């Protein structure tokens, strides 16, 4: 159920401290940690502490938490010093878009050129 921890969710386990992660920032509603398979020099995931399967369900059910995720993505970019050179926030929704962990999350990518369109 949305908003409830899921026993089979990797990111819920990270929030609970059951799976280690390299934390970058945390707030009352969000957690930010380094991606284990980085696609750029800066690649940090920002997740809501509560479980929502994707960005669309998070935005529909908890718009203030969705805003917190985006705000923290900006804070991560500033902390990682990529805010001046540019960074990308990616929210993959659904397997066809490349989502592999079905807990809403934003990728913060920076530190290299990010071409358009993404491939």
PDB file of N, CA and C in Angstrom, residues 26-89:
ATOM      1  N   UNK A  26      19.754  13.973   4.573  1.00  0.00           N
ATOM      2  CA  UNK A  26      18.468  13.427   5.002  1.00  0.00           C
ATOM      3  C   UNK A  26      17.655  14.507   5.677  1.00  0.00           C
ATOM      4  N   UNK A  27      16.351  14.411   5.482  1.00  0.00           N
ATOM      5  CA  UNK A  27      15.406  15.317   6.121  1.00  0.00           C
ATOM      6  C   UNK A  27      14.328  14.452   6.765  1.00  0.00           C
ATOM      7  N   UNK A  28      13.368  15.095   7.338  1.00  0.00           N
ATOM      8  CA  UNK A  28      12.258  14.371   7.959  1.00  0.00           C
ATOM      9  C   UNK A  28      11.481  13.547   6.926  1.00  0.00           C
ATOM     10  N   UNK A  29      11.421  14.015   5.684  1.00  0.00           N
ATOM     11  CA  UNK A  29      10.604  13.342   4.671  1.00  0.00           C
ATOM     12  C   UNK A  29      11.401  12.666   3.563  1.00  0.00           C
ATOM     13  N   UNK A  30      12.714  12.954   3.462  1.00  0.00           N
ATOM     14  CA  UNK A  30      13.503  12.430   2.346  1.00  0.00           C
ATOM     15  C   UNK A  30      14.833  11.854   2.810  1.00  0.00           C
ATOM     16  N   UNK A  31      15.422  11.071   1.922  1.00  0.00           N
ATOM     17  CA  UNK A  31      16.753  10.518   2.129  1.00  0.00           C
ATOM     18  C   UNK A  31      17.482  10.622   0.794  1.00  0.00           C
ATOM     19  N   UNK A  32      18.730  11.043   0.809  1.00  0.00           N
ATOM     20  CA  UNK A  32      19.535  11.142  -0.408  1.00  0.00           C
ATOM     21  C   UNK A  32      20.798  10.317  -0.218  1.00  0.00           C
ATOM     22  N   UNK A  33      21.112   9.485  -1.227  1.00  0.00           N
ATOM     23  CA  UNK A  33      22.281   8.614  -1.138  1.00  0.00           C
ATOM     24  C   UNK A  33      22.872   8.401  -2.521  1.00  0.00           C
ATOM     25  N   UNK A  34      24.138   8.017  -2.546  1.00  0.00           N
ATOM     26  CA  UNK A  34      24.843   7.819  -3.811  1.00  0.00           C
ATOM     27  C   UNK A  34      24.338   6.560  -4.524  1.00  0.00           C
ATOM     28  N   UNK A  35      24.194   6.674  -5.843  1.00  0.00           N
ATOM     29  CA  UNK A  35      23.793   5.541  -6.671  1.00  0.00           C
ATOM     30  C   UNK A  35      24.945   4.540  -6.712  1.00  0.00           C
ATOM     31  N   UNK A  36      24.632   3.249  -6.618  1.00  0.00           N
ATOM     32  CA  UNK A  36      25.689   2.229  -6.623  1.00  0.00           C
ATOM     33  C   UNK A  36      26.237   1.975  -8.024  1.00  0.00           C
ATOM     34  N   UNK A  37      25.566   2.476  -9.047  1.00  0.00           N
ATOM     35  CA  UNK A  37      26.019   2.338 -10.433  1.00  0.00           C
ATOM     36  C   UNK A  37      25.971   3.722 -11.089  1.00  0.00           C
ATOM     37  N   UNK A  38      26.867   4.628 -10.670  1.00  0.00           N
ATOM     38  CA  UNK A  38      26.757   6.023 -11.121  1.00  0.00           C
ATOM     39  C   UNK A  38      26.940   6.181 -12.620  1.00  0.00           C
ATOM     40  N   UNK A  39      26.121   7.055 -13.189  1.00  0.00           N
ATOM     41  CA  UNK A  39      26.159   7.365 -14.611  1.00  0.00           C
ATOM     42  C   UNK A  39      26.780   8.727 -14.879  1.00  0.00           C
ATOM     43  N   UNK A  40      27.240   9.380 -13.835  1.00  0.00           N
ATOM     44  CA  UNK A  40      27.906  10.677 -13.926  1.00  0.00           C
ATOM     45  C   UNK A  40      28.744  10.840 -12.661  1.00  0.00           C
ATOM     46  N   UNK A  41      29.710  11.767 -12.667  1.00  0.00           N
ATOM     47  CA  UNK A  41      30.508  11.974 -11.450  1.00  0.00           C
ATOM     48  C   UNK A  41      29.650  12.246 -10.210  1.00  0.00           C
ATOM     49  N   UNK A  42      28.586  13.003 -10.382  1.00  0.00           N
ATOM     50  CA  UNK A  42      27.587  13.147  -9.320  1.00  0.00           C
ATOM     51  C   UNK A  42      26.358  12.370  -9.752  1.00  0.00           C
ATOM     52  N   UNK A  43      25.994  11.366  -8.971  1.00  0.00           N
ATOM     53  CA  UNK A  43      24.769  10.603  -9.221  1.00  0.00           C
ATOM     54  C   UNK A  43      24.218  10.200  -7.864  1.00  0.00           C
ATOM     55  N   UNK A  44      23.251  10.980  -7.425  1.00  0.00           N
ATOM     56  CA  UNK A  44      22.642  10.811  -6.112  1.00  0.00           C
ATOM     57  C   UNK A  44      21.150  10.566  -6.295  1.00  0.00           C
ATOM     58  N   UNK A  45      20.607   9.644  -5.519  1.00  0.00           N
ATOM     59  CA  UNK A  45      19.169   9.382  -5.528  1.00  0.00           C
ATOM     60  C   UNK A  45      18.533  10.093  -4.350  1.00  0.00           C
ATOM     61  N   UNK A  46      17.415  10.743  -4.592  1.00  0.00           N
ATOM     62  CA  UNK A  46      16.632  11.382  -3.536  1.00  0.00           C
ATOM     63  C   UNK A  46      15.294  10.654  -3.498  1.00  0.00           C
ATOM     64  N   UNK A  47      14.967  10.092  -2.337  1.00  0.00           N
ATOM     65  CA  UNK A  47      13.742   9.306  -2.205  1.00  0.00           C
ATOM     66  C   UNK A  47      12.883   9.841  -1.065  1.00  0.00           C
ATOM     67  N   UNK A  48      11.570   9.648  -1.169  1.00  0.00           N
ATOM     68  CA  UNK A  48      10.732   9.925  -0.003  1.00  0.00           C
ATOM     69  C   UNK A  48      10.925   8.797   1.003  1.00  0.00           C
ATOM     70  N   UNK A  49      10.853   9.109   2.262  1.00  0.00           N
ATOM     71  CA  UNK A  49      10.972   8.064   3.288  1.00  0.00           C
ATOM     72  C   UNK A  49       9.792   7.094   3.231  1.00  0.00           C
ATOM     73  N   UNK A  50       8.640   7.591   2.827  1.00  0.00           N
ATOM     74  CA  UNK A  50       7.469   6.730   2.695  1.00  0.00           C
ATOM     75  C   UNK A  50       7.450   6.098   1.316  1.00  0.00           C
ATOM     76  N   UNK A  51       6.857   4.924   1.208  1.00  0.00           N
ATOM     77  CA  UNK A  51       6.841   4.186  -0.051  1.00  0.00           C
ATOM     78  C   UNK A  51       5.699   4.639  -0.962  1.00  0.00           C
ATOM     79  N   UNK A  52       6.087   5.060  -2.149  1.00  0.00           N
ATOM     80  CA  UNK A  52       5.160   5.294  -3.256  1.00  0.00           C
ATOM     81  C   UNK A  52       5.833   4.641  -4.456  1.00  0.00           C
ATOM     82  N   UNK A  53       5.119   3.890  -5.260  1.00  0.00           N
ATOM     83  CA  UNK A  53       5.768   3.101  -6.301  1.00  0.00           C
ATOM     84  C   UNK A  53       6.427   3.907  -7.415  1.00  0.00           C
ATOM     85  N   UNK A  54       5.992   5.133  -7.642  1.00  0.00           N
ATOM     86  CA  UNK A  54       6.584   5.934  -8.715  1.00  0.00           C
ATOM     87  C   UNK A  54       6.271   7.408  -8.474  1.00  0.00           C
ATOM     88  N   UNK A  55       6.863   8.263  -9.306  1.00  0.00           N
ATOM     89  CA  UNK A  55       6.715   9.702  -9.135  1.00  0.00           C
ATOM     90  C   UNK A  55       5.266  10.156  -9.271  1.00  0.00           C
ATOM     91  N   UNK A  56       4.522   9.548 -10.203  1.00  0.00           N
ATOM     92  CA  UNK A  56       3.135   9.954 -10.415  1.00  0.00           C
ATOM     93  C   UNK A  56       2.275   9.657  -9.186  1.00  0.00           C
ATOM     94  N   UNK A  57       2.460   8.481  -8.596  1.00  0.00           N
ATOM     95  CA  UNK A  57       1.654   8.148  -7.409  1.00  0.00           C
ATOM     96  C   UNK A  57       2.076   8.992  -6.219  1.00  0.00           C
ATOM     97  N   UNK A  58       3.358   9.324  -6.111  1.00  0.00           N
ATOM     98  CA  UNK A  58       3.818  10.215  -5.052  1.00  0.00           C
ATOM     99  C   UNK A  58       3.181  11.586  -5.200  1.00  0.00           C
ATOM    100  N   UNK A  59       3.211  12.138  -6.401  1.00  0.00           N
ATOM    101  CA  UNK A  59       2.652  13.467  -6.633  1.00  0.00           C
ATOM    102  C   UNK A  59       1.154  13.510  -6.352  1.00  0.00           C
ATOM    103  N   UNK A  60       0.443  12.447  -6.718  1.00  0.00           N
ATOM    104  CA  UNK A  60      -1.000  12.404  -6.511  1.00  0.00           C
ATOM    105  C   UNK A  60      -1.357  12.263  -5.038  1.00  0.00           C
ATOM    106  N   UNK A  61      -0.621  11.426  -4.321  1.00  0.00           N
ATOM    107  CA  UNK A  61      -0.981  11.115  -2.929  1.00  0.00           C
ATOM    108  C   UNK A  61      -0.349  12.061  -1.918  1.00  0.00           C
ATOM    109  N   UNK A  62       0.834  12.568  -2.222  1.00  0.00           N
ATOM    110  CA  UNK A  62       1.570  13.382  -1.242  1.00  0.00           C
ATOM    111  C   UNK A  62       2.331  14.498  -1.956  1.00  0.00           C
ATOM    112  N   UNK A  63       1.605  15.478  -2.504  1.00  0.00           N
ATOM    113  CA  UNK A  63       2.283  16.524  -3.278  1.00  0.00           C
ATOM    114  C   UNK A  63       3.320  17.314  -2.487  1.00  0.00           C
ATOM    115  N   UNK A  64       3.138  17.486  -1.196  1.00  0.00           N
ATOM    116  CA  UNK A  64       4.144  18.226  -0.426  1.00  0.00           C
ATOM    117  C   UNK A  64       5.433  17.414  -0.301  1.00  0.00           C
ATOM    118  N   UNK A  65       5.311  16.096  -0.202  1.00  0.00           N
ATOM    119  CA  UNK A  65       6.505  15.246  -0.147  1.00  0.00           C
ATOM    120  C   UNK A  65       7.178  15.232  -1.520  1.00  0.00           C
ATOM    121  N   UNK A  66       6.397  15.222  -2.592  1.00  0.00           N
ATOM    122  CA  UNK A  66       6.973  15.312  -3.940  1.00  0.00           C
ATOM    123  C   UNK A  66       7.773  16.603  -4.073  1.00  0.00           C
ATOM    124  N   UNK A  67       7.238  17.694  -3.551  1.00  0.00           N
ATOM    125  CA  UNK A  67       7.961  18.975  -3.577  1.00  0.00           C
ATOM    126  C   UNK A  67       9.227  18.885  -2.732  1.00  0.00           C
ATOM    127  N   UNK A  68       9.162  18.195  -1.601  1.00  0.00           N
ATOM    128  CA  UNK A  68      10.351  18.004  -0.765  1.00  0.00           C
ATOM    129  C   UNK A  68      11.446  17.263  -1.531  1.00  0.00           C
ATOM    130  N   UNK A  69      11.067  16.240  -2.302  1.00  0.00           N
ATOM    131  CA  UNK A  69      12.037  15.484  -3.096  1.00  0.00           C
ATOM    132  C   UNK A  69      12.719  16.421  -4.091  1.00  0.00           C
ATOM    133  N   UNK A  70      11.953  17.240  -4.786  1.00  0.00           N
ATOM    134  CA  UNK A  70      12.543  18.170  -5.753  1.00  0.00           C
ATOM    135  C   UNK A  70      13.405  19.225  -5.078  1.00  0.00           C
ATOM    136  N   UNK A  71      12.953  19.737  -3.949  1.00  0.00           N
ATOM    137  CA  UNK A  71      13.745  20.732  -3.216  1.00  0.00           C
ATOM    138  C   UNK A  71      15.072  20.123  -2.775  1.00  0.00           C
ATOM    139  N   UNK A  72      15.024  18.904  -2.260  1.00  0.00           N
ATOM    140  CA  UNK A  72      16.251  18.240  -1.823  1.00  0.00           C
ATOM    141  C   UNK A  72      17.170  17.924  -2.994  1.00  0.00           C
ATOM    142  N   UNK A  73      16.609  17.630  -4.155  1.00  0.00           N
ATOM    143  CA  UNK A  73      17.445  17.419  -5.343  1.00  0.00           C
ATOM    144  C   UNK A  73      18.271  18.671  -5.623  1.00  0.00           C
ATOM    145  N   UNK A  74      17.652  19.828  -5.497  1.00  0.00           N
ATOM    146  CA  UNK A  74      18.383  21.082  -5.665  1.00  0.00           C
ATOM    147  C   UNK A  74      19.436  21.292  -4.597  1.00  0.00           C
ATOM    148  N   UNK A  75      19.127  20.932  -3.372  1.00  0.00           N
ATOM    149  CA  UNK A  75      20.091  21.043  -2.275  1.00  0.00           C
ATOM    150  C   UNK A  75      21.273  20.103  -2.493  1.00  0.00           C
ATOM    151  N   UNK A  76      20.991  18.890  -2.986  1.00  0.00           N
ATOM    152  CA  UNK A  76      22.067  17.947  -3.307  1.00  0.00           C
ATOM    153  C   UNK A  76      22.973  18.552  -4.376  1.00  0.00           C
ATOM    154  N   UNK A  77      22.382  19.110  -5.427  1.00  0.00           N
ATOM    155  CA  UNK A  77      23.170  19.715  -6.503  1.00  0.00           C
ATOM    156  C   UNK A  77      24.078  20.818  -5.958  1.00  0.00           C
ATOM    157  N   UNK A  78      23.546  21.638  -5.070  1.00  0.00           N
ATOM    158  CA  UNK A  78      24.353  22.705  -4.477  1.00  0.00           C
ATOM    159  C   UNK A  78      25.467  22.122  -3.605  1.00  0.00           C
ATOM    160  N   UNK A  79      25.137  21.153  -2.791  1.00  0.00           N
ATOM    161  CA  UNK A  79      26.122  20.524  -1.908  1.00  0.00           C
ATOM    162  C   UNK A  79      27.233  19.850  -2.713  1.00  0.00           C
ATOM    163  N   UNK A  80      26.858  19.243  -3.837  1.00  0.00           N
ATOM    164  CA  UNK A  80      27.821  18.547  -4.692  1.00  0.00           C
ATOM    165  C   UNK A  80      28.538  19.502  -5.647  1.00  0.00           C
ATOM    166  N   UNK A  81      28.157  20.780  -5.604  1.00  0.00           N
ATOM    167  CA  UNK A  81      28.774  21.843  -6.407  1.00  0.00           C
ATOM    168  C   UNK A  81      28.595  21.634  -7.917  1.00  0.00           C
ATOM    169  N   UNK A  82      27.437  21.127  -8.301  1.00  0.00           N
ATOM    170  CA  UNK A  82      27.107  21.023  -9.730  1.00  0.00           C
ATOM    171  C   UNK A  82      25.997  21.987 -10.117  1.00  0.00           C
ATOM    172  N   UNK A  83      25.514  22.758  -9.155  1.00  0.00           N
ATOM    173  CA  UNK A  83      24.429  23.687  -9.444  1.00  0.00           C
ATOM    174  C   UNK A  83      24.861  24.798 -10.392  1.00  0.00           C
ATOM    175  N   UNK A  84      26.115  25.207 -10.351  1.00  0.00           N
ATOM    176  CA  UNK A  84      26.596  26.264 -11.236  1.00  0.00           C
ATOM    177  C   UNK A  84      26.827  25.804 -12.663  1.00  0.00           C
ATOM    178  N   UNK A  85      27.299  24.574 -12.831  1.00  0.00           N
ATOM    179  CA  UNK A  85      27.602  24.066 -14.173  1.00  0.00           C
ATOM    180  C   UNK A  85      26.404  23.394 -14.827  1.00  0.00           C
ATOM    181  N   UNK A  86      25.420  23.047 -14.044  1.00  0.00           N
ATOM    182  CA  UNK A  86      24.214  22.409 -14.557  1.00  0.00           C
ATOM    183  C   UNK A  86      24.106  20.964 -14.100  1.00  0.00           C
ATOM    184  N   UNK A  87      22.885  20.531 -13.915  1.00  0.00           N
ATOM    185  CA  UNK A  87      22.606  19.176 -13.468  1.00  0.00           C
ATOM    186  C   UNK A  87      21.249  18.759 -13.995  1.00  0.00           C
ATOM    187  N   UNK A  88      20.992  17.492 -13.930  1.00  0.00           N
ATOM    188  CA  UNK A  88      19.722  16.941 -14.396  1.00  0.00           C
ATOM    189  C   UNK A  88      19.045  16.220 -13.246  1.00  0.00           C
ATOM    190  N   UNK A  89      17.720  16.387 -13.160  1.00  0.00           N
ATOM    191  CA  UNK A  89      16.892  15.622 -12.240  1.00  0.00           C
ATOM    192  C   UNK A  89      16.039  14.704 -13.096  1.00  0.00           C
TER     193      UNK A  89
END
